[in-house]
Tab-separated table of C-alpha atoms in Angstrom:
chain	number	residue	atom	x	y	z
A	70	UNK	CA	9.611	-34.955	-4.286
A	71	UNK	CA	13.228	-34.010	-4.253
A	72	UNK	CA	14.775	-32.969	-0.888
A	73	UNK	CA	15.750	-30.413	0.028
A	74	UNK	CA	13.158	-28.246	-1.679
A	75	UNK	CA	14.279	-25.381	-3.910
A	76	UNK	CA	11.952	-22.328	-3.747
A	77	UNK	CA	12.358	-19.358	-5.919
A	78	UNK	CA	10.806	-16.037	-4.703
A	79	UNK	CA	10.632	-13.484	-7.442
A	80	UNK	CA	10.538	-9.989	-6.004
A	81	UNK	CA	12.436	-8.706	-3.032
A	82	UNK	CA	9.853	-6.290	-1.604
A	83	UNK	CA	8.317	-6.766	1.794
A	84	UNK	CA	5.897	-9.315	0.372
A	85	UNK	CA	8.613	-11.557	-0.974
A	86	UNK	CA	10.728	-11.175	2.139
A	87	UNK	CA	7.862	-11.951	4.450
A	88	UNK	CA	7.207	-15.059	2.292
A	89	UNK	CA	10.871	-16.051	2.599
A	90	UNK	CA	10.853	-15.716	6.362
A	91	UNK	CA	7.648	-17.845	6.542
A	92	UNK	CA	9.249	-20.503	4.279
A	93	UNK	CA	12.263	-20.666	6.515
A	94	UNK	CA	10.147	-20.991	9.621
A	95	UNK	CA	7.767	-23.580	8.286
A	96	UNK	CA	9.344	-25.431	5.398
A	97	UNK	CA	11.554	-28.558	6.060
A	98	UNK	CA	15.047	-27.952	7.292
A	99	UNK	CA	17.449	-27.503	4.487
A	100	UNK	CA	14.975	-25.856	2.133
A	101	UNK	CA	16.862	-23.729	-0.403
A	102	UNK	CA	15.239	-20.336	-0.721
A	103	UNK	CA	16.431	-17.880	-3.290
A	104	UNK	CA	14.977	-14.297	-3.634
A	105	UNK	CA	15.378	-12.711	-7.073
A	106	UNK	CA	15.223	-8.867	-7.086
A	107	UNK	CA	15.627	-7.144	-10.456
A	108	UNK	CA	16.814	-3.844	-8.926
A	109	UNK	CA	19.844	-3.364	-6.782
A	110	UNK	CA	17.830	-2.735	-3.558
A	111	UNK	CA	15.560	-4.897	-1.520
A	112	UNK	CA	12.361	-3.559	0.133
A	113	UNK	CA	10.246	-2.414	-2.780
A	114	UNK	CA	8.250	0.569	-1.640
A	115	UNK	CA	9.984	0.511	1.816
A	116	UNK	CA	13.007	2.703	1.529
A	117	UNK	CA	14.644	4.715	4.257
A	118	UNK	CA	16.933	7.435	3.001
A	119	UNK	CA	18.713	10.467	4.445
A	120	UNK	CA	18.023	14.172	4.240
A	121	UNK	CA	19.836	16.982	6.088
A	122	UNK	CA	21.560	14.381	8.128
A	123	UNK	CA	18.478	12.535	9.286
A	124	UNK	CA	16.850	9.287	8.398
A	125	UNK	CA	13.562	9.776	6.519
A	126	UNK	CA	11.184	7.553	4.644
A	127	UNK	CA	11.229	7.939	0.861
A	128	UNK	CA	8.412	5.342	0.463
A	129	UNK	CA	6.000	3.735	2.911
A	130	UNK	CA	5.988	5.643	6.176
A	131	UNK	CA	4.148	3.354	8.694
A	132	UNK	CA	2.061	0.299	9.306
A	133	UNK	CA	-1.292	-0.398	10.933
A	134	UNK	CA	-0.941	-1.853	14.442
A	135	UNK	CA	-4.200	-3.956	14.287
A	136	UNK	CA	-5.893	-6.086	11.781
A	137	UNK	CA	-9.608	-5.667	10.943
A	138	UNK	CA	-10.519	-8.149	13.721
A	139	UNK	CA	-8.650	-6.171	16.267
A	140	UNK	CA	-5.648	-8.538	16.641
A	141	UNK	CA	-2.102	-7.524	16.028
A	142	UNK	CA	-1.473	-6.812	12.353
A	143	UNK	CA	0.642	-9.161	10.291
A	144	UNK	CA	3.293	-6.337	10.150
A	145	UNK	CA	3.528	-6.184	13.949
A	146	UNK	CA	3.751	-9.906	14.192
A	147	UNK	CA	6.644	-9.938	11.667
A	148	UNK	CA	8.346	-7.091	13.587
A	149	UNK	CA	8.109	-9.178	16.756
A	150	UNK	CA	9.399	-12.321	14.909
A	151	UNK	CA	12.416	-10.311	13.774
A	152	UNK	CA	13.195	-8.961	17.267
A	153	UNK	CA	12.374	-5.402	16.487
A	154	UNK	CA	9.385	-4.826	18.709
A	155	UNK	CA	11.302	-2.487	20.953
A	156	UNK	CA	11.957	-0.169	18.028
A	157	UNK	CA	8.211	0.406	17.344
A	158	UNK	CA	7.238	4.061	17.804
A	159	UNK	CA	3.875	5.773	17.213
A	160	UNK	CA	2.778	9.215	16.098
A	161	UNK	CA	2.856	11.927	18.723
A	162	UNK	CA	0.441	14.063	16.675
A	163	UNK	CA	-2.453	12.310	15.077
A	164	UNK	CA	-4.831	15.090	13.886
A	165	UNK	CA	-4.748	15.645	10.171
A	166	UNK	CA	-6.596	18.299	8.052
A	167	UNK	CA	-8.222	18.801	4.785
A	168	UNK	CA	-7.289	21.717	2.457
A	169	UNK	CA	-10.697	23.051	1.387
A	170	UNK	CA	-11.774	26.505	0.273
A	171	UNK	CA	-8.213	27.861	0.623
A	172	UNK	CA	-7.771	26.859	4.183
A	173	UNK	CA	-7.169	23.896	6.539
A	174	UNK	CA	-10.005	22.226	8.373
A	175	UNK	CA	-9.573	19.273	10.708
A	176	UNK	CA	-10.507	15.891	9.260
A	177	UNK	CA	-13.860	15.165	10.874
A	178	UNK	CA	-14.080	12.261	13.378
A	179	UNK	CA	-16.553	9.423	13.184
A	180	UNK	CA	-15.817	8.696	9.408
A	181	UNK	CA	-14.680	5.395	7.733
A	182	UNK	CA	-12.190	6.489	5.061
A	183	UNK	CA	-14.189	9.660	4.820
A	184	UNK	CA	-17.625	8.139	4.703
A	185	UNK	CA	-19.501	9.665	7.712
A	186	UNK	CA	-21.276	7.686	10.330
A	187	UNK	CA	-22.522	10.997	11.863
A	188	UNK	CA	-23.602	13.584	9.337
A	189	UNK	CA	-23.328	16.452	11.770
A	190	UNK	CA	-19.660	15.882	12.304
A	191	UNK	CA	-18.750	16.561	8.623
A	192	UNK	CA	-20.793	19.735	8.223
A	193	UNK	CA	-17.725	21.985	8.524
A	194	UNK	CA	-16.153	20.279	5.467
A	195	UNK	CA	-19.052	18.984	3.313
A	196	UNK	CA	-22.779	19.287	3.163
A	197	UNK	CA	-24.302	15.716	2.868
A	198	UNK	CA	-27.459	15.053	0.972
A	199	UNK	CA	-29.159	13.459	4.073
A	200	UNK	CA	-32.515	12.928	2.404
A	201	UNK	CA	-30.924	10.585	-0.230
A	202	UNK	CA	-29.683	8.087	2.427
A	203	UNK	CA	-33.180	6.685	3.120
A	204	UNK	CA	-34.167	3.202	4.123
A	205	UNK	CA	-35.587	1.493	1.043
A	206	UNK	CA	-36.291	-1.764	2.898
A	207	UNK	CA	-33.305	-3.661	1.474
A	208	UNK	CA	-29.561	-3.880	1.981
A	209	UNK	CA	-27.388	-1.406	0.118
A	210	UNK	CA	-25.522	-4.316	-1.742
A	211	UNK	CA	-26.535	-7.671	-2.904
A	212	UNK	CA	-24.661	-10.789	-1.632
A	213	UNK	CA	-21.923	-10.807	-4.296
A	214	UNK	CA	-22.190	-7.266	-5.525
A	215	UNK	CA	-19.281	-4.862	-5.751
A	216	UNK	CA	-19.495	-1.172	-6.726
A	217	UNK	CA	-17.188	1.838	-7.016
A	218	UNK	CA	-16.911	3.672	-3.689
A	219	UNK	CA	-17.799	6.980	-5.342
A	220	UNK	CA	-20.922	5.684	-7.032
A	221	UNK	CA	-22.373	4.373	-3.765
A	222	UNK	CA	-21.529	7.431	-1.662
A	223	UNK	CA	-22.630	9.948	-4.303
A	224	UNK	CA	-25.949	8.131	-4.523
A	225	UNK	CA	-26.487	8.043	-0.845
A	226	UNK	CA	-24.851	11.294	0.466
A	227	UNK	CA	-24.167	13.518	-2.482
A	228	UNK	CA	-21.124	14.809	-4.390
A	229	UNK	CA	-19.567	16.969	-1.715
A	230	UNK	CA	-18.935	14.117	0.678
A	231	UNK	CA	-17.160	12.267	-2.108
A	232	UNK	CA	-15.209	15.190	-3.467
A	233	UNK	CA	-14.158	16.756	-0.198
A	234	UNK	CA	-13.830	13.746	2.144
A	235	UNK	CA	-13.769	10.283	0.454
A	236	UNK	CA	-11.843	11.099	-2.665
A	237	UNK	CA	-8.938	12.818	-0.809
A	238	UNK	CA	-8.834	9.993	1.705
A	239	UNK	CA	-8.598	7.320	-0.950
A	240	UNK	CA	-6.349	9.473	-3.048
A	241	UNK	CA	-3.835	9.645	-0.128
A	242	UNK	CA	-3.726	5.837	0.026
A	243	UNK	CA	-4.220	4.759	-3.644
A	244	UNK	CA	-3.480	7.905	-5.661
A	245	UNK	CA	-6.856	6.952	-7.291
A	246	UNK	CA	-10.298	8.353	-7.538
A	247	UNK	CA	-13.225	7.220	-5.512
A	248	UNK	CA	-15.343	6.782	-8.694
A	249	UNK	CA	-13.041	4.072	-10.013
A	250	UNK	CA	-12.091	2.081	-6.882
A	251	UNK	CA	-13.777	-1.117	-5.647
A	252	UNK	CA	-15.635	-0.846	-2.364
A	253	UNK	CA	-15.081	-4.483	-1.576
A	254	UNK	CA	-11.224	-4.131	-2.071
A	255	UNK	CA	-10.573	-0.816	-0.556
A	256	UNK	CA	-13.219	-0.730	2.209
A	257	UNK	CA	-14.115	-4.381	2.940
A	258	UNK	CA	-15.651	-3.783	6.354
A	259	UNK	CA	-18.098	-1.223	4.881
A	260	UNK	CA	-18.903	-3.606	2.079
A	261	UNK	CA	-19.704	-6.396	4.552
A	262	UNK	CA	-21.992	-4.015	6.534
A	263	UNK	CA	-23.580	-2.789	3.283
A	264	UNK	CA	-24.845	-6.285	2.533
A	265	UNK	CA	-26.904	-6.121	5.727
A	266	UNK	CA	-27.645	-2.497	6.456
A	267	UNK	CA	-30.192	-0.318	4.538
A	268	UNK	CA	-28.532	3.043	4.843
A	269	UNK	CA	-24.904	4.142	4.230
A	270	UNK	CA	-24.684	5.857	7.635
A	271	UNK	CA	-25.979	2.758	9.246
A	272	UNK	CA	-23.412	0.640	7.394
A	273	UNK	CA	-20.617	2.921	8.591
A	274	UNK	CA	-21.751	2.666	12.206
A	275	UNK	CA	-22.124	-1.124	11.889
A	276	UNK	CA	-18.622	-1.459	10.373
A	277	UNK	CA	-17.103	0.635	13.089
A	278	UNK	CA	-18.862	-1.344	15.857
A	279	UNK	CA	-17.643	-4.586	14.333
A	280	UNK	CA	-14.033	-3.415	14.778
A	281	UNK	CA	-13.923	-1.413	17.984
A	282	UNK	CA	-10.746	0.296	18.972
A	283	UNK	CA	-9.541	0.625	22.498
A	284	UNK	CA	-9.472	4.281	23.471
A	285	UNK	CA	-5.989	5.772	23.152
A	286	UNK	CA	-4.652	2.632	21.362
A	287	UNK	CA	-2.245	3.685	18.637
A	288	UNK	CA	-3.480	3.094	15.109
A	289	UNK	CA	-0.111	3.407	13.265
A	290	UNK	CA	3.441	2.497	14.051
A	291	UNK	CA	6.862	2.717	12.481
A	292	UNK	CA	10.376	1.737	13.472
A	293	UNK	CA	12.761	4.229	15.102
A	294	UNK	CA	15.534	3.142	12.849
A	295	UNK	CA	13.515	3.374	9.717
A	296	UNK	CA	11.568	0.737	7.822
A	297	UNK	CA	14.604	-0.397	5.886
A	298	UNK	CA	15.651	-2.074	9.211
A	299	UNK	CA	12.588	-4.273	8.791
A	300	UNK	CA	13.716	-5.176	5.251
A	301	UNK	CA	17.235	-5.996	6.316
A	302	UNK	CA	16.128	-8.002	9.245
A	303	UNK	CA	13.735	-9.955	7.146
A	304	UNK	CA	16.350	-10.727	4.566
A	305	UNK	CA	18.736	-11.987	7.232
A	306	UNK	CA	16.137	-14.069	9.127
A	307	UNK	CA	14.992	-15.755	5.946
A	308	UNK	CA	18.435	-17.338	5.458
A	309	UNK	CA	17.654	-16.984	1.697
A	310	UNK	CA	20.207	-16.494	-0.985
A	311	UNK	CA	19.516	-12.892	-2.112
A	312	UNK	CA	20.047	-12.213	-5.768
A	313	UNK	CA	20.044	-8.412	-6.538
A	314	UNK	CA	20.080	-7.093	-10.062
A	315	UNK	CA	18.655	-10.415	-11.093
A	316	UNK	CA	15.765	-9.927	-13.538
A	317	UNK	CA	13.791	-13.140	-14.148
A	318	UNK	CA	12.799	-12.903	-17.854
A	319	UNK	CA	11.131	-16.262	-18.414
A	320	UNK	CA	9.358	-19.005	-16.469
A	321	UNK	CA	8.903	-22.431	-17.980
A	322	UNK	CA	7.322	-25.620	-16.620
A	323	UNK	CA	9.542	-28.717	-16.509
A	324	UNK	CA	8.839	-32.357	-15.739
A	325	UNK	CA	10.000	-31.810	-12.200
A	326	UNK	CA	9.299	-28.111	-11.397
A	327	UNK	CA	10.210	-24.824	-12.983
A	328	UNK	CA	13.032	-23.361	-15.095
A	329	UNK	CA	13.835	-19.730	-14.658
A	330	UNK	CA	15.730	-17.614	-17.264
A	331	UNK	CA	17.671	-14.824	-15.517
A	332	UNK	CA	19.732	-11.910	-16.740
A	333	UNK	CA	20.530	-10.425	-20.138
A	334	UNK	CA	19.414	-12.071	-23.377
A	335	UNK	CA	22.991	-12.442	-24.613
A	336	UNK	CA	24.170	-14.261	-21.566
A	337	UNK	CA	21.143	-15.909	-19.800
A	338	UNK	CA	21.383	-17.962	-16.690
A	339	UNK	CA	19.125	-20.908	-16.267
A	340	UNK	CA	18.144	-22.100	-12.797
A	341	UNK	CA	15.612	-24.701	-11.593
A	342	UNK	CA	13.204	-24.652	-8.726
A	343	UNK	CA	10.534	-26.933	-7.264
A	344	UNK	CA	8.219	-24.029	-6.623
A	345	UNK	CA	7.936	-20.334	-7.586
A	346	UNK	CA	6.380	-17.516	-5.631
A	347	UNK	CA	5.610	-14.421	-7.749
A	348	UNK	CA	5.824	-11.395	-5.538
A	349	UNK	CA	6.025	-8.725	-8.239
A	350	UNK	CA	3.444	-6.231	-9.583
A	351	UNK	CA	0.731	-7.481	-11.884
A	352	UNK	CA	2.306	-6.545	-15.283
A	353	UNK	CA	5.660	-8.250	-14.714
A	354	UNK	CA	3.820	-11.191	-13.162
A	355	UNK	CA	1.644	-11.440	-16.309
A	356	UNK	CA	4.742	-11.497	-18.546
A	357	UNK	CA	6.182	-14.450	-16.606
A	358	UNK	CA	2.772	-16.238	-16.574
A	359	UNK	CA	2.320	-15.795	-20.268
A	360	UNK	CA	3.983	-19.161	-21.079
A	361	UNK	CA	2.652	-21.612	-18.358
A	362	UNK	CA	-0.726	-19.885	-17.725
A	363	UNK	CA	-1.801	-17.513	-20.567
A	364	UNK	CA	-5.415	-17.107	-19.390
A	365	UNK	CA	-4.261	-16.200	-15.857
A	366	UNK	CA	-1.707	-13.819	-17.404
A	367	UNK	CA	-4.387	-11.956	-19.326
A	368	UNK	CA	-6.613	-11.662	-16.186
A	369	UNK	CA	-3.699	-10.479	-13.999
A	370	UNK	CA	-2.224	-8.123	-16.602
A	371	UNK	CA	-5.393	-6.083	-16.825
A	372	UNK	CA	-4.719	-4.354	-13.512
A	373	UNK	CA	-3.667	-0.715	-13.877
A	374	UNK	CA	-1.416	1.327	-11.647
A	375	UNK	CA	-0.925	4.958	-10.650
A	376	UNK	CA	2.462	6.626	-10.482
A	377	UNK	CA	3.412	9.104	-7.746
A	378	UNK	CA	6.325	11.263	-6.651
A	379	UNK	CA	7.211	11.987	-3.058
A	380	UNK	CA	8.867	15.366	-2.516
A	381	UNK	CA	10.631	15.810	0.783
A	382	UNK	CA	12.087	19.095	2.002
A	383	UNK	CA	14.176	20.161	4.973
A	384	UNK	CA	12.906	23.606	6.100
A	385	UNK	CA	14.661	25.711	8.690
A	386	UNK	CA	12.286	26.678	11.571
A	387	UNK	CA	9.038	26.910	9.564
A	388	UNK	CA	5.762	27.915	11.170
A	389	UNK	CA	3.784	24.668	10.837
A	390	UNK	CA	0.441	23.943	12.492
A	391	UNK	CA	0.308	21.182	15.085
A	392	UNK	CA	-0.956	18.608	12.592
A	393	UNK	CA	0.352	15.355	11.220
A	394	UNK	CA	-0.287	16.732	7.846
A	395	UNK	CA	-3.165	17.406	5.372
A	396	UNK	CA	-4.986	15.939	2.373
A	397	UNK	CA	-6.012	17.866	-0.666
A	398	UNK	CA	-9.239	17.258	-2.706
A	399	UNK	CA	-8.699	17.215	-6.449
A	400	UNK	CA	-11.289	19.953	-6.570
A	401	UNK	CA	-8.846	22.430	-5.027
A	402	UNK	CA	-6.751	22.456	-8.247
A	403	UNK	CA	-3.400	21.868	-6.554
A	404	UNK	CA	-0.627	19.635	-7.733
A	405	UNK	CA	-0.037	18.171	-4.288
A	406	UNK	CA	-2.593	15.601	-3.037
A	407	UNK	CA	-1.238	15.109	0.539
A	408	UNK	CA	1.449	16.398	2.811
A	409	UNK	CA	3.025	14.959	5.998
A	410	UNK	CA	4.803	17.078	8.619
A	411	UNK	CA	7.315	14.331	9.583
A	412	UNK	CA	8.988	16.150	12.455
A	413	UNK	CA	5.638	17.188	13.914
A	414	UNK	CA	3.922	13.826	13.457
A	415	UNK	CA	6.716	11.656	14.703
A	416	UNK	CA	8.158	12.834	18.051
A	417	UNK	CA	11.340	10.735	17.628
A	418	UNK	CA	12.217	12.803	14.507
A	419	UNK	CA	11.918	16.201	16.079
A	420	UNK	CA	15.187	18.178	16.073
A	421	UNK	CA	16.604	20.642	18.642
A	422	UNK	CA	17.683	23.015	15.819
A	423	UNK	CA	14.072	23.447	14.600
A	424	UNK	CA	14.740	21.954	11.133
A	425	UNK	CA	11.526	20.396	9.913
A	426	UNK	CA	11.117	17.571	7.424
A	427	UNK	CA	8.007	17.957	5.288
A	428	UNK	CA	6.870	15.584	2.550
A	429	UNK	CA	4.277	16.039	-0.172
A	430	UNK	CA	2.776	13.491	-2.570
A	431	UNK	CA	2.156	14.391	-6.209
A	432	UNK	CA	0.361	12.376	-8.799
A	433	UNK	CA	-3.215	11.171	-9.327
A	434	UNK	CA	-4.374	8.310	-11.414
A	435	UNK	CA	-5.314	9.448	-14.887
A	436	UNK	CA	-3.642	12.913	-14.388
A	437	UNK	CA	0.048	12.143	-14.107
A	438	UNK	CA	1.363	14.974	-16.355
A	439	UNK	CA	2.580	16.659	-13.240
A	440	UNK	CA	5.149	13.903	-12.900
A	441	UNK	CA	6.780	15.034	-16.120
A	442	UNK	CA	8.169	18.065	-14.370
A	443	UNK	CA	11.854	18.024	-13.478
A	444	UNK	CA	12.849	17.433	-9.873
A	445	UNK	CA	13.716	21.093	-9.364
A	446	UNK	CA	10.403	22.216	-10.753
A	447	UNK	CA	8.526	19.694	-8.627
A	448	UNK	CA	10.288	20.934	-5.486
A	449	UNK	CA	9.529	24.588	-6.447
A	450	UNK	CA	5.892	23.808	-7.196
A	451	UNK	CA	5.415	21.864	-3.948
A	452	UNK	CA	7.112	24.592	-1.893
A	453	UNK	CA	4.882	27.240	-3.445
A	454	UNK	CA	1.619	25.243	-2.914
A	455	UNK	CA	2.444	24.376	0.657
A	456	UNK	CA	3.120	28.004	1.385
A	457	UNK	CA	-0.329	28.862	-0.189
A	458	UNK	CA	-2.157	26.218	1.863
A	459	UNK	CA	-0.433	27.214	5.128
A	460	UNK	CA	-1.210	30.928	4.485
A	461	UNK	CA	2.297	32.290	4.372
A	462	UNK	CA	5.728	31.887	2.739
A	463	UNK	CA	7.744	28.969	3.949
A	464	UNK	CA	11.518	29.313	4.275
A	465	UNK	CA	13.606	28.027	1.465
A	466	UNK	CA	14.569	24.378	1.822
A	467	UNK	CA	18.178	23.656	2.842
A	468	UNK	CA	17.850	20.238	1.206
A	469	UNK	CA	15.273	18.308	-0.824
A	470	UNK	CA	14.703	14.921	-2.321
A	471	UNK	CA	12.374	13.748	-5.020
A	472	UNK	CA	11.433	9.971	-5.080
A	473	UNK	CA	9.480	8.847	-8.136
A	474	UNK	CA	7.495	5.669	-7.823
A	475	UNK	CA	6.416	4.646	-11.378
A	476	UNK	CA	3.435	2.296	-11.431
A	477	UNK	CA	3.438	2.158	-7.727
A	478	UNK	CA	-0.204	1.936	-6.597
A	479	UNK	CA	-2.722	-0.615	-7.900
A	480	UNK	CA	-6.103	0.673	-9.058
A	481	UNK	CA	-8.751	-1.843	-8.004
A	482	UNK	CA	-11.764	-1.603	-10.212
A	483	UNK	CA	-15.097	-3.140	-9.018
A	484	UNK	CA	-14.945	-6.920	-9.148
A	485	UNK	CA	-11.160	-7.056	-8.471
A	486	UNK	CA	-11.176	-9.605	-5.694
A	487	UNK	CA	-13.388	-11.980	-7.723
A	488	UNK	CA	-11.042	-11.699	-10.659
A	489	UNK	CA	-8.044	-12.413	-8.471
A	490	UNK	CA	-9.797	-15.381	-6.854
A	491	UNK	CA	-10.704	-16.830	-10.231
A	492	UNK	CA	-7.069	-16.383	-11.412
A	493	UNK	CA	-5.683	-18.031	-8.352
A	494	UNK	CA	-8.191	-20.928	-8.611
A	495	UNK	CA	-7.122	-21.579	-12.211
A	496	UNK	CA	-3.449	-21.410	-11.358
A	497	UNK	CA	-3.885	-23.719	-8.282
A	498	UNK	CA	-5.560	-26.245	-10.468
A	499	UNK	CA	-3.018	-26.235	-13.231
A	500	UNK	CA	0.212	-25.252	-11.449
A	501	UNK	CA	-0.112	-25.646	-7.589
A	502	UNK	CA	3.594	-24.846	-7.069
A	503	UNK	CA	3.279	-21.383	-8.757
A	504	UNK	CA	1.642	-18.787	-6.510
A	505	UNK	CA	0.892	-15.028	-6.640
A	506	UNK	CA	1.374	-12.601	-3.779
A	507	UNK	CA	1.485	-8.834	-3.217
A	508	UNK	CA	-0.422	-5.607	-3.345
A	509	UNK	CA	-1.557	-6.066	-6.900
A	510	UNK	CA	-3.790	-8.884	-5.702
A	511	UNK	CA	-4.637	-8.444	-1.994
A	512	UNK	CA	-4.507	-4.732	-1.241
A	513	UNK	CA	-2.030	-2.065	-0.241
A	514	UNK	CA	-0.277	-1.438	3.081
A	515	UNK	CA	2.486	-3.258	4.790
A	516	UNK	CA	0.339	-5.632	6.892
A	517	UNK	CA	-1.646	-6.768	3.866
A	518	UNK	CA	1.564	-7.362	1.883
A	519	UNK	CA	3.153	-9.345	4.729
A	520	UNK	CA	0.052	-11.483	5.139
A	521	UNK	CA	-0.132	-12.030	1.352
A	522	UNK	CA	3.485	-13.237	1.283
A	523	UNK	CA	2.994	-15.497	4.333
A	524	UNK	CA	-0.214	-17.056	2.882
A	525	UNK	CA	1.508	-17.735	-0.454
A	526	UNK	CA	4.431	-19.404	1.360
A	527	UNK	CA	1.996	-21.676	3.220
A	528	UNK	CA	0.393	-22.555	-0.189
A	529	UNK	CA	3.723	-23.595	-1.499
A	530	UNK	CA	4.570	-25.649	1.587
A	531	UNK	CA	1.189	-27.426	1.221
A	532	UNK	CA	1.705	-28.024	-2.517
A	533	UNK	CA	5.125	-29.396	-2.089
A	534	UNK	CA	4.226	-31.424	0.950
A	535	UNK	CA	1.209	-32.830	-0.880
A	536	UNK	CA	3.336	-33.975	-3.854
A	537	UNK	CA	4.827	-36.864	-1.933
A	538	UNK	CA	7.678	-35.211	-0.034
């Protein structure tokens, strides 16, 4: 194997950057790492902007502090690796609400992504069908079974629990519907418990017991300087050559590695690499895989995505409840599906002049016509609906921003992880120096994306090292 190695990372989001950092840390000295990003900005869905003179997130807002086993999450470990641990801050207000029946009600405690472990605690929001969750003498799921979250919960606890609790919770994360999302992918801890437990309430309790949280320990964190500081630090620490506005149009196998075609058709640039890490969404990945691995391309390209818009407004001294924000069930008939009161939730963002930053999310999978509205109409609609939910007119915004994320959130149908595993197995057998990473395969959230990128980097190191280097 040629030394030094040349590794191409396609995609400059947090997955690709985390992979580049891991390559720099673990690959042999002198390894040439190049990150190709088709847009002009690194970070993918991590984007810190400015509104009314204050830094604010126009994309992902925070990261989980712990992984499912209770250890530090991959995001926290990366933050530490980059020397940013002192910048971690936590929400000062954690209570969120649900907008139901024209008012706000606190999100009930004791649930797992809205699925209750104690039916009495959700009574103020939904009426569970307790009689349906009976012990039939066998586990809820078979050893390799996967089902839609909504199908399982409707069957065991009824429609209201899905429509008023689970659906808005999942919608806030995936912009999808519980009836279409894989239990194994979106709620792996509950899926594991459901292979043992005979009731859904019992499975929730077992899943919660398997991942106990220390009382008072923060669940979420962000960086005081904004999440773009994580992006910049990762790019620097990777020591990679960063190529912005560099769209990779074709990937071709060569006798010694890979050939990449970059840039416009009329003036293409050809570069060679020993290994390629694809850290882009499923559809662009499928286009690049079409030549070297057509069957894998077909499997990967079948993943669908939801589009969303994030509308942020700066409101002068509004009367806001002491909440982090609220979620909106689709049954309420509103355009907005979630709202975050940034300057209430995050103490480090509070302002002495009383100006509040409020963000709302618009766009549900399968119902994205709302995103055809102009920016001005989106802002006006969000302002009107927020006023309605909060029970009184909000002051007119002094500034606003609309961030549209087209095809942002993967929609994991039941069986997703099995399909991804099969695709990766096929790719590994035919092309061990070509690997997939990112939210389209492993799940959403900064920690999952970081871990996905790092795992892919380790695969490349193993493949190259195992090739006689």
